[in-house]
PDB file of C-alpha atoms in Angstrom:
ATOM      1  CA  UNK Y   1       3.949 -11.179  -4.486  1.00  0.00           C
ATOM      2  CA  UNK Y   2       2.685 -14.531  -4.890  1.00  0.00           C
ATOM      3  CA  UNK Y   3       0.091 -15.063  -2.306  1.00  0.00           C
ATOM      4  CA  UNK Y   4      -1.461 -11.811  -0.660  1.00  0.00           C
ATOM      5  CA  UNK Y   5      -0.293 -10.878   2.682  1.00  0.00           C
ATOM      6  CA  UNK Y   6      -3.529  -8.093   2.645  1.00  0.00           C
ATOM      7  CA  UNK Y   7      -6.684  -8.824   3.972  1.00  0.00           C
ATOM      8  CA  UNK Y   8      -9.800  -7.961   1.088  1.00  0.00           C
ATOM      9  CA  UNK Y   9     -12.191  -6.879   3.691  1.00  0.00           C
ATOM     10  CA  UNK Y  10      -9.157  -4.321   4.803  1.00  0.00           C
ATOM     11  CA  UNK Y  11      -8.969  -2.643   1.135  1.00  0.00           C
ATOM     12  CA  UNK Y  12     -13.054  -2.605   0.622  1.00  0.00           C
ATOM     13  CA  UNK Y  13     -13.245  -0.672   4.194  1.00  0.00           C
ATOM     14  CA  UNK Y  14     -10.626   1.718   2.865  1.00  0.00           C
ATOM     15  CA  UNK Y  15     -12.532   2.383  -0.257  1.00  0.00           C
ATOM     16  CA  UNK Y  16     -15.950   2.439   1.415  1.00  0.00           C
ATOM     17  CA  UNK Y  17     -14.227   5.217   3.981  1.00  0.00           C
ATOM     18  CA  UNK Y  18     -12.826   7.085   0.509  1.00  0.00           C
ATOM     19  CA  UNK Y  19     -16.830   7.540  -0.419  1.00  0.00           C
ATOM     20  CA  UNK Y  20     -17.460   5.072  -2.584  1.00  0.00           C
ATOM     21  CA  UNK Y  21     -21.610   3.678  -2.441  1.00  0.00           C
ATOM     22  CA  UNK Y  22     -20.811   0.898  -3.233  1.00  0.00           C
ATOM     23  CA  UNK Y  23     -17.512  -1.284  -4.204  1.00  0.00           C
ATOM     24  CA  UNK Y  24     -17.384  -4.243  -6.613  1.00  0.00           C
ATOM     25  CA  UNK Y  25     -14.967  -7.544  -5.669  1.00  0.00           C
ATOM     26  CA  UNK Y  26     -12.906  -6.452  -8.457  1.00  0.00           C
ATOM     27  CA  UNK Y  27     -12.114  -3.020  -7.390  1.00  0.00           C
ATOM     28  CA  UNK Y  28     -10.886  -4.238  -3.810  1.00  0.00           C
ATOM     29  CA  UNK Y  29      -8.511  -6.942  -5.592  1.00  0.00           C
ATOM     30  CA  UNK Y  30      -7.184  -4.499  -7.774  1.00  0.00           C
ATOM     31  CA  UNK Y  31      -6.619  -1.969  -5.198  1.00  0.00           C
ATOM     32  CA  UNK Y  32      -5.138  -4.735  -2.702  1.00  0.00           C
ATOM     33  CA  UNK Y  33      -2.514  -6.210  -6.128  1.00  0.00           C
ATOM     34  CA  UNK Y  34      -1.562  -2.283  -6.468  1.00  0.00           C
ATOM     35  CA  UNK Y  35      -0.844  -1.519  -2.475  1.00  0.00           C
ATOM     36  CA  UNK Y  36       1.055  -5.267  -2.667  1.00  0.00           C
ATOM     37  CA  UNK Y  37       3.144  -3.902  -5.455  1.00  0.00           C
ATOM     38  CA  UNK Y  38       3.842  -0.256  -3.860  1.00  0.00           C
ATOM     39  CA  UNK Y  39       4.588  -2.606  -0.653  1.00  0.00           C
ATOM     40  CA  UNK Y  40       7.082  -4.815  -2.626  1.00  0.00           C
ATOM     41  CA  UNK Y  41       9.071  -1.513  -4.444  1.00  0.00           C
ATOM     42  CA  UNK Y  42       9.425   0.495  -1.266  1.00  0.00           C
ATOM     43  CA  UNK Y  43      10.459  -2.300   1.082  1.00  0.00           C
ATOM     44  CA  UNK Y  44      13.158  -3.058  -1.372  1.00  0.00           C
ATOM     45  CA  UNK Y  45      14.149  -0.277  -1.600  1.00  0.00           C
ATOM     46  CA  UNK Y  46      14.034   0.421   2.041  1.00  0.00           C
ATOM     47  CA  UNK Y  47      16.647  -2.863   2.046  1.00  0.00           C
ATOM     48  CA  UNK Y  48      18.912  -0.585  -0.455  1.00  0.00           C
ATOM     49  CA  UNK Y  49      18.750   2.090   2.299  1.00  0.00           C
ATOM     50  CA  UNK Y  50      19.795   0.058   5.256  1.00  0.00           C
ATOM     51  CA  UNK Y  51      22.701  -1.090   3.067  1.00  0.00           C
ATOM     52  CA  UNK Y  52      24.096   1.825   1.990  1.00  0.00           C
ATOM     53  CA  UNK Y  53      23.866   3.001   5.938  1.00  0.00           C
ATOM     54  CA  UNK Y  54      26.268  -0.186   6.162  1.00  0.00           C
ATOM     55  CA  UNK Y  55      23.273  -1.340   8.564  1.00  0.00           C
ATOM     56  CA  UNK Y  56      21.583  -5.415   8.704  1.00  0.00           C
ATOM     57  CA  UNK Y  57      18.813  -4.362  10.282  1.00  0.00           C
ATOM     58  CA  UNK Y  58      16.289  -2.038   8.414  1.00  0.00           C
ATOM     59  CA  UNK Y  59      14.838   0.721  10.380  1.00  0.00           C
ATOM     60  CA  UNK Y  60      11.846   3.272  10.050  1.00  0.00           C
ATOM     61  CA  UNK Y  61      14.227   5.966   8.652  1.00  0.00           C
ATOM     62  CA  UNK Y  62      14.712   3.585   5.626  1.00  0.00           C
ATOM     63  CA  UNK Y  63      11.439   2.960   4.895  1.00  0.00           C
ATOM     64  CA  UNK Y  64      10.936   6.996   5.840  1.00  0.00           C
ATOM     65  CA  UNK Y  65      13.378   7.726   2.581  1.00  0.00           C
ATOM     66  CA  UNK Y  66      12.297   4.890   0.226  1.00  0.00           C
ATOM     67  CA  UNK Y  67       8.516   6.027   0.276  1.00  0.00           C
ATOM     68  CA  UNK Y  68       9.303   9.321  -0.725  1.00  0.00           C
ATOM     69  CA  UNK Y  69       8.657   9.040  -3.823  1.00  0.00           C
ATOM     70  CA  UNK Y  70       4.881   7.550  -3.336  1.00  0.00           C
ATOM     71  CA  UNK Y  71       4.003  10.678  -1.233  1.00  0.00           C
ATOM     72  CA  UNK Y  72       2.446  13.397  -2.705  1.00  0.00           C
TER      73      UNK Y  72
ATOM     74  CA  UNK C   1      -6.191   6.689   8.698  1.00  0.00           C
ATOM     75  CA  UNK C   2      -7.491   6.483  12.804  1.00  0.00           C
ATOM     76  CA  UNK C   3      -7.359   2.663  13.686  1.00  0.00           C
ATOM     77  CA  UNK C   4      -5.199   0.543  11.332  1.00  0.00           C
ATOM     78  CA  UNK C   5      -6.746  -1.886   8.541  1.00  0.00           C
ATOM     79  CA  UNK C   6      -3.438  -3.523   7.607  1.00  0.00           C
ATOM     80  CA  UNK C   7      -1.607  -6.638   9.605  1.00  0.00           C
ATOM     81  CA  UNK C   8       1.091  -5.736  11.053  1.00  0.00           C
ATOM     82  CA  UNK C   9       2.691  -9.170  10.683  1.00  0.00           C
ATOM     83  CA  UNK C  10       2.511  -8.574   6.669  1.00  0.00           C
ATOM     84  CA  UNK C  11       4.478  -5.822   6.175  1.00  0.00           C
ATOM     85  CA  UNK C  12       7.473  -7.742   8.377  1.00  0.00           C
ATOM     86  CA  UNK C  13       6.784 -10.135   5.722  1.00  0.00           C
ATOM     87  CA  UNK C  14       6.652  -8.174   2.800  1.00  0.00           C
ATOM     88  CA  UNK C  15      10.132  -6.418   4.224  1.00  0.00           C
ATOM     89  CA  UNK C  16      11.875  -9.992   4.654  1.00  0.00           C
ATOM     90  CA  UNK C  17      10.796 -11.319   0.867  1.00  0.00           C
ATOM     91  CA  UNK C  18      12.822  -7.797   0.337  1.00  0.00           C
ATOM     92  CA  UNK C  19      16.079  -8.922   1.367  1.00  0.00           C
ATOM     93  CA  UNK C  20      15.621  -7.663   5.203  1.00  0.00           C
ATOM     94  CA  UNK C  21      18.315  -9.477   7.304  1.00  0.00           C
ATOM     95  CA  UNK C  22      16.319  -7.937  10.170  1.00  0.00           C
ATOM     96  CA  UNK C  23      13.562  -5.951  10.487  1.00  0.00           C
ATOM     97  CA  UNK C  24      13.078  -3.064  12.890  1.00  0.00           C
ATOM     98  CA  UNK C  25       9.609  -2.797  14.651  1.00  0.00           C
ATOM     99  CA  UNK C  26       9.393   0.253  13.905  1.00  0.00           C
ATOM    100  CA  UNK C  27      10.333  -0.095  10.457  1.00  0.00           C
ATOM    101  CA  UNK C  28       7.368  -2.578   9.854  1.00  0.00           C
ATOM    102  CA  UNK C  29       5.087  -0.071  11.347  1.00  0.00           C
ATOM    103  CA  UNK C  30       6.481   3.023   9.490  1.00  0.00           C
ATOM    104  CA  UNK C  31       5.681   0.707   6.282  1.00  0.00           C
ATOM    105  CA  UNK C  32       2.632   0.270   7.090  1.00  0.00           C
ATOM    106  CA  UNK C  33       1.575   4.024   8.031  1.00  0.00           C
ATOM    107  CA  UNK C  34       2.856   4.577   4.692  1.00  0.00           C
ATOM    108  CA  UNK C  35       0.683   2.287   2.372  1.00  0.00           C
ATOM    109  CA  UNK C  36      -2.016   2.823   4.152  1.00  0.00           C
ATOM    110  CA  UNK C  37      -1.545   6.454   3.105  1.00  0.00           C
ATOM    111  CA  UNK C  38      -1.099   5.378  -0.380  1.00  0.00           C
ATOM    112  CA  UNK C  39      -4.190   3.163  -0.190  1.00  0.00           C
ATOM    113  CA  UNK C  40      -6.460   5.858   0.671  1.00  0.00           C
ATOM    114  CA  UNK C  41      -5.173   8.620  -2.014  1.00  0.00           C
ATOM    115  CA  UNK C  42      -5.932   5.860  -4.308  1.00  0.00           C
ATOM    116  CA  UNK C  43      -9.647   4.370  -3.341  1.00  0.00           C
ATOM    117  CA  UNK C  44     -10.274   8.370  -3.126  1.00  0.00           C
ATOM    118  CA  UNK C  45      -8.690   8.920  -6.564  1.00  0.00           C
ATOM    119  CA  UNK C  46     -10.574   6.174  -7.160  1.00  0.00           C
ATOM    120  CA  UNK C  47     -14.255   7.204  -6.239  1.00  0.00           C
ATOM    121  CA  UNK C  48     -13.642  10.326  -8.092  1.00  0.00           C
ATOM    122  CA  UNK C  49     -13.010   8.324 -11.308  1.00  0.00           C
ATOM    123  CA  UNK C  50     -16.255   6.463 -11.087  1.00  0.00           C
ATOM    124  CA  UNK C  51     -17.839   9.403 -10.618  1.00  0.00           C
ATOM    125  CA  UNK C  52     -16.524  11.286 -13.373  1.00  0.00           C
ATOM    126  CA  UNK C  53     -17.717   8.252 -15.497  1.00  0.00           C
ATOM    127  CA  UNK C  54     -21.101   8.426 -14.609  1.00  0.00           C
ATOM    128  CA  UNK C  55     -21.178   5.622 -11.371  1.00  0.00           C
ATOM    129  CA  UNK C  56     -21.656   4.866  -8.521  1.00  0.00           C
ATOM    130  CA  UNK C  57     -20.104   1.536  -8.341  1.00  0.00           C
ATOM    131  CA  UNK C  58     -16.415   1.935  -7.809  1.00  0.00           C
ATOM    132  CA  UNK C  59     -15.035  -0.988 -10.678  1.00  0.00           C
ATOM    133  CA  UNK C  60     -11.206  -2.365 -11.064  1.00  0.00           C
ATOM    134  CA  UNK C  61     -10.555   0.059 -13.779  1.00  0.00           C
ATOM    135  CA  UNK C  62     -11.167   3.269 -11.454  1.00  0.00           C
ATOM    136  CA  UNK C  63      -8.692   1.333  -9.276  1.00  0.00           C
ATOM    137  CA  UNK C  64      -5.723   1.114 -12.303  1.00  0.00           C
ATOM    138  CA  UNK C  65      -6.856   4.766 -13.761  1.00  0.00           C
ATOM    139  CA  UNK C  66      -6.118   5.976  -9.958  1.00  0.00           C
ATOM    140  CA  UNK C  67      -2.780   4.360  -8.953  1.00  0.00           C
ATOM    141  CA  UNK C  68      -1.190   5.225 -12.033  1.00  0.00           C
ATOM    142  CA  UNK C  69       0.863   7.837 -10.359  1.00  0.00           C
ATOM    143  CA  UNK C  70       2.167   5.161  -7.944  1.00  0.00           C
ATOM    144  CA  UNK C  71       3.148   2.191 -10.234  1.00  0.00           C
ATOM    145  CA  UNK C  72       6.188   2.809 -11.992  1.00  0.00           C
TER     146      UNK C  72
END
């Protein structure tokens, strides 16, 4: 991605709420350039799924499948 | 995740840069649920890292130690 679509302050709550005492700038960009980039390979692939349903529109049930393998 | 820390609007975007003739509410909120699962299990994999080093700063390289599993 080329210009964040994530807030900061969004990924520095999430890692406060994790348990972390205290968070430096870094660690919040880093987290918010690695959620970007999970973001970016399952809507893709999400795209892929609506395709092969011979669909246009993409629906939760693609995005349900293409983030299956991200979830433990 | 209770309340949601992510824009809605930027995972319709992040679906559309995808290809994503159109984009399902739904599908944008599904996306969303999703990554903000991801982004937890890493900021928690991610306190546990600076931790195990001895910190209690969470730093960018807990961050890329954590969300190894998810980058491909």
């Amino acid at each position: 991605m080329k210009s964040s679509e994530l807030g900061l302050s969004a990924l520095y709550r999430i890692l406060k709420k994790a348990g972390a005492e205290r968070v430096s700038d870094e660690s919040a960009d880093e987290l918010r350039r690695i959620i970007e980039e999970v973001a970016e390979n399952i809507a893709k692939s999400a795209v892929e799924m609506s395709s092969h349903a011979g669909r246009k529109t993409v629906k939760a049930e693609d995005v349900k499948l293409a983030s299956k393998p991200y979830i433990k």
